[in-house]
Tab-separated table of C-alpha atoms and ligand atoms in Angstrom:
chain	number	residue	atom	x	y	z
A	1	UNK	CA	-23.008	46.086	-90.902
A	2	UNK	CA	-24.156	47.075	-87.824
A	3	UNK	CA	-26.407	50.151	-87.493
A	4	UNK	CA	-27.012	52.096	-83.594
A	5	UNK	CA	-29.465	52.337	-82.451
A	6	UNK	CA	-29.906	56.499	-81.910
A	7	UNK	CA	-29.806	57.572	-78.595
A	8	UNK	CA	-33.069	59.777	-79.380
A	9	UNK	CA	-35.287	57.206	-80.244
A	10	UNK	CA	-33.714	54.151	-78.501
A	11	UNK	CA	-36.891	54.211	-76.522
A	12	UNK	CA	-36.467	52.194	-72.876
A	13	UNK	CA	-40.771	52.398	-71.824
A	14	UNK	CA	-42.156	49.271	-72.418
A	15	UNK	CA	-45.437	48.350	-71.316
A	16	UNK	CA	-45.450	45.759	-69.021
A	17	UNK	CA	-47.678	43.366	-67.760
A	18	UNK	CA	-46.802	40.718	-65.255
A	19	UNK	CA	-49.557	38.470	-65.044
A	20	UNK	CA	-49.553	35.535	-62.231
A	21	UNK	CA	-51.672	32.833	-62.614
A	22	UNK	CA	-50.639	30.687	-64.919
A	23	UNK	CA	-54.365	28.612	-66.072
A	24	UNK	CA	-57.608	28.782	-67.327
A	25	UNK	CA	-57.913	31.902	-66.510
A	26	UNK	CA	-54.449	33.305	-66.722
A	27	UNK	CA	-53.536	31.604	-70.285
A	28	UNK	CA	-56.326	32.466	-71.821
A	29	UNK	CA	-55.275	36.114	-70.735
A	30	UNK	CA	-51.952	36.244	-71.788
A	31	UNK	CA	-53.510	34.407	-75.497
A	32	UNK	CA	-55.803	37.179	-75.949
A	33	UNK	CA	-53.351	40.147	-74.827
A	34	UNK	CA	-50.646	38.509	-77.001
A	35	UNK	CA	-53.065	39.116	-80.096
A	36	UNK	CA	-54.581	42.682	-78.700
A	37	UNK	CA	-51.126	44.359	-79.285
A	38	UNK	CA	-51.950	46.085	-76.479
A	39	UNK	CA	-48.401	44.980	-74.569
A	40	UNK	CA	-44.589	45.093	-75.531
A	41	UNK	CA	-43.822	42.816	-73.290
A	42	UNK	CA	-46.073	39.246	-70.660
A	43	UNK	CA	-44.621	38.377	-68.512
A	44	UNK	CA	-45.569	34.292	-66.827
A	45	UNK	CA	-45.749	33.563	-63.323
A	46	UNK	CA	-46.679	30.332	-61.449
A	47	UNK	CA	-46.339	28.366	-58.501
A	48	UNK	CA	-45.853	25.160	-61.179
A	49	UNK	CA	-43.227	26.325	-63.108
A	50	UNK	CA	-43.335	23.388	-65.789
A	51	UNK	CA	-47.300	25.175	-65.998
A	52	UNK	CA	-45.826	28.819	-66.848
A	53	UNK	CA	-43.000	27.317	-69.063
A	54	UNK	CA	-45.222	25.345	-70.900
A	55	UNK	CA	-48.085	27.830	-71.759
A	56	UNK	CA	-45.156	30.293	-72.400
A	57	UNK	CA	-43.323	28.034	-74.877
A	58	UNK	CA	-46.491	27.518	-77.026
A	59	UNK	CA	-48.104	30.952	-76.297
A	60	UNK	CA	-43.922	32.319	-78.797
A	61	UNK	CA	-44.577	29.437	-81.049
A	62	UNK	CA	-47.913	31.536	-81.776
A	63	UNK	CA	-45.760	34.852	-82.011
A	64	UNK	CA	-45.070	34.509	-86.254
A	65	UNK	CA	-49.429	35.534	-85.453
A	66	UNK	CA	-49.409	38.175	-83.577
A	67	UNK	CA	-47.677	41.362	-83.670
A	68	UNK	CA	-44.355	41.916	-82.097
A	69	UNK	CA	-45.238	40.912	-78.268
A	70	UNK	CA	-42.821	39.800	-76.039
A	71	UNK	CA	-44.195	37.037	-73.728
A	72	UNK	CA	-41.108	35.314	-70.706
A	73	UNK	CA	-41.782	33.703	-67.312
A	74	UNK	CA	-41.535	36.001	-65.057
A	75	UNK	CA	-40.126	36.652	-61.531
A	76	UNK	CA	-41.014	39.145	-59.226
A	77	UNK	CA	-37.755	40.457	-59.746
A	78	UNK	CA	-40.113	41.433	-62.996
A	79	UNK	CA	-42.689	43.518	-61.100
A	80	UNK	CA	-40.981	46.425	-60.439
A	81	UNK	CA	-41.369	47.863	-63.854
A	82	UNK	CA	-44.499	46.355	-64.400
A	83	UNK	CA	-47.284	48.787	-65.347
A	84	UNK	CA	-50.394	46.534	-64.350
A	85	UNK	CA	-49.554	43.275	-62.378
A	86	UNK	CA	-52.419	40.628	-62.946
A	87	UNK	CA	-53.723	38.887	-60.454
A	88	UNK	CA	-55.053	35.154	-61.711
A	89	UNK	CA	-53.868	32.839	-58.538
A	90	UNK	CA	-55.730	30.701	-56.303
A	91	UNK	CA	-58.245	28.206	-56.488
A	92	UNK	CA	-60.816	27.859	-59.198
A	93	UNK	CA	-64.386	27.880	-58.383
A	94	UNK	CA	-65.650	24.225	-58.652
A	95	UNK	CA	-69.143	22.707	-59.238
A	96	UNK	CA	-71.681	23.735	-56.031
A	97	UNK	CA	-68.617	26.346	-54.310
A	98	UNK	CA	-70.246	29.690	-53.997
A	99	UNK	CA	-68.001	32.646	-54.808
A	100	UNK	CA	-67.506	33.627	-51.110
A	101	UNK	CA	-66.232	30.177	-50.028
A	102	UNK	CA	-63.323	30.121	-52.016
A	103	UNK	CA	-62.252	33.216	-49.577
A	104	UNK	CA	-60.547	31.592	-47.195
A	105	UNK	CA	-58.025	30.129	-49.528
A	106	UNK	CA	-57.240	32.596	-52.055
A	107	UNK	CA	-56.847	35.029	-49.702
A	108	UNK	CA	-53.707	34.109	-48.250
A	109	UNK	CA	-52.222	33.729	-52.057
A	110	UNK	CA	-54.232	37.114	-53.151
A	111	UNK	CA	-51.982	39.051	-50.284
A	112	UNK	CA	-48.771	36.823	-50.532
A	113	UNK	CA	-48.379	38.734	-53.434
A	114	UNK	CA	-49.724	42.302	-53.424
A	115	UNK	CA	-47.051	42.415	-50.826
A	116	UNK	CA	-44.597	41.412	-52.938
A	117	UNK	CA	-45.867	43.354	-55.178
A	118	UNK	CA	-45.475	46.401	-52.874
A	119	UNK	CA	-42.532	45.416	-51.845
A	120	UNK	CA	-41.410	46.004	-54.916
A	121	UNK	CA	-41.506	49.413	-55.988
A	122	UNK	CA	-43.929	49.095	-58.738
A	123	UNK	CA	-45.718	51.925	-59.917
A	124	UNK	CA	-47.950	50.671	-61.970
A	125	UNK	CA	-51.304	49.141	-60.503
A	126	UNK	CA	-52.640	45.478	-59.541
A	127	UNK	CA	-55.788	43.568	-61.233
A	128	UNK	CA	-57.611	41.388	-59.012
A	129	UNK	CA	-59.105	38.631	-61.162
A	130	UNK	CA	-59.204	35.666	-58.528
A	131	UNK	CA	-62.082	35.414	-56.889
A	132	UNK	CA	-64.291	36.248	-54.724
A	133	UNK	CA	-62.785	39.245	-56.483
A	134	UNK	CA	-64.317	42.042	-54.448
A	135	UNK	CA	-62.787	40.803	-50.855
A	136	UNK	CA	-59.738	39.487	-52.904
A	137	UNK	CA	-59.360	43.404	-54.552
A	138	UNK	CA	-59.900	44.351	-50.529
A	139	UNK	CA	-57.632	42.343	-49.247
A	140	UNK	CA	-54.798	43.481	-51.986
A	141	UNK	CA	-55.133	47.295	-51.055
A	142	UNK	CA	-54.829	46.410	-47.567
A	143	UNK	CA	-51.711	44.315	-47.988
A	144	UNK	CA	-50.182	46.382	-50.804
A	145	UNK	CA	-50.860	49.714	-48.682
A	146	UNK	CA	-51.662	51.678	-51.984
A	147	UNK	CA	-53.528	54.188	-52.940
A	148	UNK	CA	-57.049	52.908	-54.039
A	149	UNK	CA	-56.989	54.164	-57.706
A	150	UNK	CA	-53.824	51.460	-57.872
A	151	UNK	CA	-55.592	49.018	-57.113
A	152	UNK	CA	-58.819	47.501	-58.579
A	153	UNK	CA	-60.671	43.743	-59.514
A	154	UNK	CA	-62.442	43.094	-62.441
A	155	UNK	CA	-65.299	43.360	-61.442
A	156	UNK	CA	-68.297	42.736	-63.163
A	157	UNK	CA	-67.196	44.042	-66.361
A	158	UNK	CA	-67.467	40.774	-68.040
A	159	UNK	CA	-70.986	39.928	-65.797
A	160	UNK	CA	-71.747	43.561	-67.682
A	161	UNK	CA	-70.356	42.209	-71.162
A	162	UNK	CA	-73.067	39.016	-70.761
A	163	UNK	CA	-75.948	41.588	-69.754
A	164	UNK	CA	-75.096	43.285	-73.209
A	165	UNK	CA	-75.416	40.176	-74.664
A	166	UNK	CA	-78.348	38.528	-73.731
A	167	UNK	CA	-79.974	42.115	-74.067
A	168	UNK	CA	-78.574	42.263	-77.694
A	169	UNK	CA	-79.913	38.432	-78.274
A	170	UNK	CA	-83.257	39.708	-76.892
A	171	UNK	CA	-83.866	43.485	-78.008
A	172	UNK	CA	-81.988	42.239	-81.710
A	173	UNK	CA	-79.249	45.145	-81.562
A	174	UNK	CA	-76.013	44.780	-82.268
A	175	UNK	CA	-74.222	44.068	-78.758
A	176	UNK	CA	-72.029	47.594	-79.265
A	177	UNK	CA	-75.508	49.464	-79.640
A	178	UNK	CA	-76.488	48.275	-75.827
A	179	UNK	CA	-75.074	50.208	-73.000
A	180	UNK	CA	-76.044	48.453	-69.481
A	181	UNK	CA	-74.732	47.713	-66.617
A	182	UNK	CA	-74.462	44.779	-63.475
A	183	UNK	CA	-73.194	46.206	-60.408
A	184	UNK	CA	-72.160	45.341	-57.308
A	185	UNK	CA	-70.786	41.772	-55.704
A	186	UNK	CA	-69.188	40.031	-58.669
A	187	UNK	CA	-71.323	37.653	-57.846
A	188	UNK	CA	-74.859	36.123	-56.202
A	189	UNK	CA	-75.852	39.499	-54.778
A	190	UNK	CA	-74.969	41.200	-58.522
A	191	UNK	CA	-78.176	43.866	-59.692
A	192	UNK	CA	-79.046	45.002	-63.214
A	193	UNK	CA	-78.852	48.139	-63.053
A	194	UNK	CA	-82.059	49.507	-65.104
A	195	UNK	CA	-81.944	52.780	-64.767
A	196	UNK	CA	-78.615	53.042	-66.979
A	197	UNK	CA	-79.704	50.806	-69.560
A	198	UNK	CA	-80.123	52.443	-72.631
A	199	UNK	CA	-80.444	51.922	-76.270
A	200	UNK	CA	-80.530	54.438	-78.485
A	201	UNK	CA	-79.884	57.275	-76.070
A	202	UNK	CA	-83.765	55.940	-75.447
A	203	UNK	CA	-83.603	54.690	-71.372
A	204	UNK	CA	-84.520	50.248	-71.967
A	205	UNK	CA	-88.291	50.992	-70.654
A	206	UNK	CA	-88.759	53.634	-73.245
A	207	UNK	CA	-87.236	51.040	-75.687
A	208	UNK	CA	-89.573	47.909	-74.691
A	209	UNK	CA	-92.713	50.051	-75.166
A	210	UNK	CA	-91.711	51.322	-78.830
A	211	UNK	CA	-90.376	48.100	-80.016
A	212	UNK	CA	-93.160	45.563	-78.201
A	213	UNK	CA	-91.180	42.589	-78.769
A	214	UNK	CA	-91.196	40.234	-75.661
A	215	UNK	CA	-94.799	40.376	-73.978
A	216	UNK	CA	-94.098	40.629	-70.691
A	217	UNK	CA	-91.330	42.981	-70.008
A	218	UNK	CA	-90.789	42.771	-66.617
A	219	UNK	CA	-90.812	38.670	-66.541
A	220	UNK	CA	-87.871	39.372	-69.331
A	221	UNK	CA	-86.473	41.455	-67.225
A	222	UNK	CA	-86.009	39.160	-64.143
A	223	UNK	CA	-84.780	36.291	-65.746
A	224	UNK	CA	-82.622	38.057	-68.534
A	225	UNK	CA	-81.428	39.715	-64.681
A	226	UNK	CA	-81.207	35.389	-63.353
A	227	UNK	CA	-79.466	34.905	-65.826
A	228	UNK	CA	-76.576	36.784	-65.933
A	229	UNK	CA	-76.092	35.981	-62.557
A	230	UNK	CA	-75.780	32.534	-62.837
A	231	UNK	CA	-73.599	32.116	-66.120
A	232	UNK	CA	-70.281	31.184	-64.667
A	233	UNK	CA	-72.662	28.738	-62.674
A	234	UNK	CA	-73.937	26.761	-65.818
A	235	UNK	CA	-70.298	27.724	-67.683
A	236	UNK	CA	-68.408	25.448	-64.651
A	237	UNK	CA	-71.381	22.507	-64.489
A	238	UNK	CA	-70.461	22.206	-68.206
A	239	UNK	CA	-66.311	22.343	-68.721
A	240	UNK	CA	-65.032	23.556	-64.782
A	241	UNK	CA	-64.748	26.108	-65.318
A	242	UNK	CA	-65.013	29.942	-67.746
A	243	UNK	CA	-62.107	31.531	-68.511
A	244	UNK	CA	-62.522	33.241	-72.668
A	245	UNK	CA	-65.002	36.344	-72.161
A	246	UNK	CA	-62.948	36.754	-68.514
A	247	UNK	CA	-60.082	36.233	-70.765
A	248	UNK	CA	-61.343	39.269	-73.420
A	249	UNK	CA	-63.089	41.667	-70.431
A	250	UNK	CA	-59.157	41.666	-68.775
A	251	UNK	CA	-57.692	42.730	-71.740
A	252	UNK	CA	-59.903	45.058	-72.352
A	253	UNK	CA	-59.188	46.403	-68.282
A	254	UNK	CA	-55.725	46.103	-69.154
A	255	UNK	CA	-55.678	48.639	-72.529
A	256	UNK	CA	-58.018	50.999	-70.626
A	257	UNK	CA	-54.921	50.935	-67.678
A	258	UNK	CA	-52.136	51.075	-70.338
A	259	UNK	CA	-53.176	53.406	-73.039
A	260	UNK	CA	-55.013	56.049	-70.423
A	261	UNK	CA	-59.080	55.859	-72.285
A	262	UNK	CA	-60.251	56.714	-69.839
A	263	UNK	CA	-62.797	53.864	-70.431
A	264	UNK	CA	-66.259	53.702	-68.480
A	265	UNK	CA	-65.767	50.399	-67.050
A	266	UNK	CA	-67.427	48.625	-64.127
A	267	UNK	CA	-64.112	47.553	-62.321
A	268	UNK	CA	-64.161	47.012	-58.018
A	269	UNK	CA	-62.508	49.923	-56.747
A	270	UNK	CA	-63.031	50.737	-52.979
A	271	UNK	CA	-65.669	53.333	-52.217
A	272	UNK	CA	-65.115	56.052	-49.521
A	273	UNK	CA	-68.875	57.380	-49.137
A	274	UNK	CA	-70.029	57.339	-52.925
A	275	UNK	CA	-72.847	56.048	-53.277
A	276	UNK	CA	-73.699	56.301	-49.507
A	277	UNK	CA	-71.123	53.337	-48.867
A	278	UNK	CA	-67.347	53.196	-47.430
A	279	UNK	CA	-64.602	50.924	-46.415
A	280	UNK	CA	-65.699	47.987	-48.878
A	281	UNK	CA	-64.192	47.108	-52.484
A	282	UNK	CA	-67.431	46.553	-55.160
A	283	UNK	CA	-68.245	48.075	-58.481
A	284	UNK	CA	-69.738	51.249	-59.691
A	285	UNK	CA	-68.691	52.964	-63.079
A	286	UNK	CA	-65.732	54.296	-62.468
A	287	UNK	CA	-63.383	56.037	-64.531
A	288	UNK	CA	-60.673	53.537	-65.765
A	289	UNK	CA	-57.360	54.776	-67.052
A	290	UNK	CA	-53.324	55.819	-66.820
A	291	UNK	CA	-52.744	55.019	-63.047
A	292	UNK	CA	-55.964	52.684	-62.020
A	293	UNK	CA	-59.839	54.435	-61.503
A	294	UNK	CA	-59.671	58.923	-62.517
A	295	UNK	CA	-62.782	58.686	-61.406
A	296	UNK	CA	-65.871	57.357	-59.397
A	297	UNK	CA	-68.566	57.886	-61.746
A	298	UNK	CA	-72.143	58.796	-58.936
A	299	UNK	CA	-74.446	58.141	-61.564
A	300	UNK	CA	-78.112	58.167	-60.346
A	301	UNK	CA	-79.495	54.844	-59.401
A	302	UNK	CA	-82.681	54.427	-58.214
A	303	UNK	CA	-84.164	53.674	-54.937
A	304	UNK	CA	-84.655	49.906	-55.413
A	305	UNK	CA	-80.610	49.838	-57.569
A	306	UNK	CA	-79.140	51.728	-54.536
A	307	UNK	CA	-80.623	48.774	-51.661
A	308	UNK	CA	-79.030	46.819	-54.578
A	309	UNK	CA	-75.816	48.500	-54.020
A	310	UNK	CA	-76.044	48.356	-50.165
A	311	UNK	CA	-76.974	45.132	-49.476
A	312	UNK	CA	-74.056	43.773	-51.992
A	313	UNK	CA	-71.787	46.296	-49.608
A	314	UNK	CA	-73.222	44.512	-46.393
A	315	UNK	CA	-72.616	41.114	-47.530
A	316	UNK	CA	-68.996	41.976	-48.916
A	317	UNK	CA	-68.258	43.310	-45.556
A	318	UNK	CA	-69.036	40.597	-43.581
A	319	UNK	CA	-66.924	38.324	-46.032
A	320	UNK	CA	-63.774	40.531	-45.087
A	321	UNK	CA	-64.417	40.492	-41.227
A	322	UNK	CA	-64.763	36.256	-42.044
A	323	UNK	CA	-61.004	36.999	-42.839
A	324	UNK	CA	-60.480	39.870	-39.610
A	325	UNK	CA	-60.277	42.844	-42.618
B	401	NAD	P1	-56.427	27.491	-62.541
B	401	NAD	O1	-56.574	26.276	-61.617
B	401	NAD	O2	-56.774	27.120	-63.207
B	401	NAD	O3	-55.324	28.540	-62.386
B	401	NAD	C1	-54.817	28.963	-61.030
B	401	NAD	C2	-53.658	29.091	-61.199
B	401	NAD	O4	-52.650	29.837	-59.812
B	401	NAD	C3	-52.652	27.607	-61.040
B	401	NAD	O5	-51.951	27.357	-62.479
B	401	NAD	C4	-52.187	27.559	-59.348
B	401	NAD	O6	-50.792	26.355	-60.267
B	401	NAD	C5	-51.962	29.031	-59.665
B	401	NAD	N1	-51.576	29.474	-58.681
B	401	NAD	C6	-52.116	29.283	-57.158
B	401	NAD	N2	-51.611	29.700	-56.442
B	401	NAD	C7	-50.061	30.681	-56.981
B	401	NAD	C8	-49.644	31.228	-56.428
B	401	NAD	N3	-49.469	31.442	-54.818
B	401	NAD	N4	-48.506	32.055	-56.471
B	401	NAD	C9	-48.741	32.019	-58.373
B	401	NAD	N5	-49.336	30.898	-58.902
B	401	NAD	C10	-50.109	29.954	-57.970
B	401	NAD	O7	-57.464	28.514	-62.239
B	401	NAD	P2	-58.325	29.246	-63.034
B	401	NAD	O8	-59.520	29.505	-63.900
B	401	NAD	O9	-57.257	29.653	-64.223
B	401	NAD	O10	-58.738	30.824	-62.147
B	401	NAD	C11	-58.704	31.591	-61.320
B	401	NAD	C12	-59.142	32.508	-60.826
B	401	NAD	O11	-60.130	33.507	-61.527
B	401	NAD	C13	-60.223	31.619	-60.267
B	401	NAD	O12	-59.917	32.638	-58.053
B	401	NAD	C14	-61.520	31.633	-60.549
B	401	NAD	O13	-62.551	32.189	-60.079
B	401	NAD	C15	-61.763	33.472	-60.842
B	401	NAD	N6	-62.150	33.843	-62.039
B	401	NAD	C16	-62.271	35.112	-62.475
B	401	NAD	C17	-63.664	35.519	-62.784
B	401	NAD	C18	-63.599	37.064	-62.774
B	401	NAD	O14	-65.022	37.696	-63.565
B	401	NAD	N7	-62.951	37.609	-62.209
B	401	NAD	C19	-63.556	35.056	-63.792
B	401	NAD	C20	-63.438	33.382	-64.179
B	401	NAD	C21	-62.797	33.030	-63.424
């Protein structure tokens, strides 16, 4: 005999994530998200239907090994009850191509998707990953007409993870115990917020004096910062695209959104006067929870860092004006 669910227990609330773009980044994200158990439903959309079907088939064959998650090919009708719509659709960065060069091509794609999501009356959050992510977050925000809290970009969450990895290796401290952020543009003008960097509650400059392991610390600092900035170029030169670490960064952001975690993450968000900057999306420390960015943390930056943030904003505004925004 089949048992009927008690209507009190038959909950209709499902954590639904729609992923638009089933290429390297979208598929890796879906793989990592399925393993995380954070989502009940993962819907995959791509303009290349065969690719979407193939990725779904490949993933569902792993369902036996995942926590229970439904993975299906989606359509724009799936936007309406999604908690998170993740946009990875677009062209990938090619060797030697800057992120800003991709802009015009990807603005049309991301703007179109954001308009469709908004038209569906979706009440969730749009997470933009397609590059150049900061300007495209701004495009998605404008085209959706949504409140700034609900349209965010993956920003420098990945770059901050790269920074922590390099510091962890250099200082020989567990990466989980290194607190460090990359701010500004996800791209060439990004910078390390050294004034916010600490290990065991000790500012990095003091930690370095105590440790003394790297000799010329200032030169070492510059090398690490440059390595973070160049990371994507190196990986793209080796293998054509980046996918694994960004996929995990996306799971981290999606988890904060789905579970209302109030996580401090350097997502790309619209500034409206914070840090003296207005009308541009870039990465600063944000509290990310259900509903998107709950709060922008106006951390105390050094004068040099504030000037770097302002330089990023000038570059990003110029890029936005290139596409008439
Ligand atoms: P990819 O070429 O493998 O995949 C892109 C997919 O988008 C393709 O399958 C394509 O068919 C699909 N697509 C294009 N237009 C579409 C549309 N209108 N609707 C639905 N699907 C559409 O590229 P990738 O390696 O997966 O990278 C995707 C994007 O992510 C790129 O812009 C890349 O630069 C960016 N990226 C961002 C970060 C970050 O930290 N923000 C890191 C890595 C890559």
